[in-house]
Phi, psi and omega in degrees: 000131178277146181258142173222087177308114169274134178279015180297324177266350177291155173290101177301342168277359167228042184290324175293320184285312177294325172300310181298330177284324169300321195276322170303332180279352173099024174295176202234321189230150161245118186268133184240100182284090180256126192238136181261351189074018166235309176286336174232148178285053168198168179234139183229267191208179183226195185300338185285332175281338171299323178304307183298334182267351182311299185305320168310298177310319182295317185304305208266340182092010184277162181263134181261118194240110187255115190269093189269107170264060185222155182281147180043065190287351171312321181303335190239358184309307182295333182281324175301315178306307178295338173282344172119003177305142171281312175239133176238120187248146186231143169287143181282338185272355190259355186193134187284340185257060183312301168322307182284332171290324173292320173300321177295308186304312190288322180303338185267008176081015182250161172287145179257139176223157185230136183231148185221139181287164179300336184259352170286132182279164191284352179289339167299347179236007186294339188262350182227012178298340169267008172246012186236163180247000177196143172240125180255118173257104178298129175266356174220166177282129200283164173127330178218148175272178174059038168265167185266146193282134188262122199287344185282328175308330178309311179302325174289322175293314178291335165296316184294336175298308168307314171301321180284335177058245176248032176282139185275077177231126187286147169250126173241139180252164182203110182126131170057028174262130181201183183308328194282335186250327185312325183282332172293320186298323184284328184292327189279000177111359183287136177253341169240137173243128173267126192233116175267263182305335180294339174250319180250064175238217173286335178269168174300144181309300175325315185286318183291318171306314194288331181293317191293316195284323166313310184296325182290307183305309183296328178282334179300311187293335182269358184281000000 
């Protein structure tokens, strides 16, 4: 399972330093939670922050993963692509034109993902699963970091894995992922885990990432 630390819970006064430390420890993706205060009850950051992290991503070979929790994301796809995002994910609940948004992302030369909130059924992505590189299942209600994972979403992850079959589509889980829950996410079929406060929290970043890797390794050994 790939780890995608979310900068939402990082210390923004030390953002570059903390992201570099995470990359040096061997994380795979840098997750960028973009919030507009309309689709979710919070405001985070925009393309300038993505642009500032592009050199770090290049230095360490990390993928910049922009998760757009914004209404009418089509208005900003070109901006996030120009800022350097490698993969751009839009919520199916945020636009009536999901297929068009996916086409726009691909036309910009980027990988495309679609995201679903916990109560949104998988049927909302059935018609586009052959057009995307990633499907993100929210394991909390979006808008804030530090929430508790909703266990029932793991059954949804399993159903999605079955639906995808052998398609080369990543399954991402986002919300409440930490050492006590990450193994269950992996066992359900998730291939990428967004980790926020479990990495950018109280303990040193290398130790936090090591704890996540250990939890995954221990779960494999006990099967």
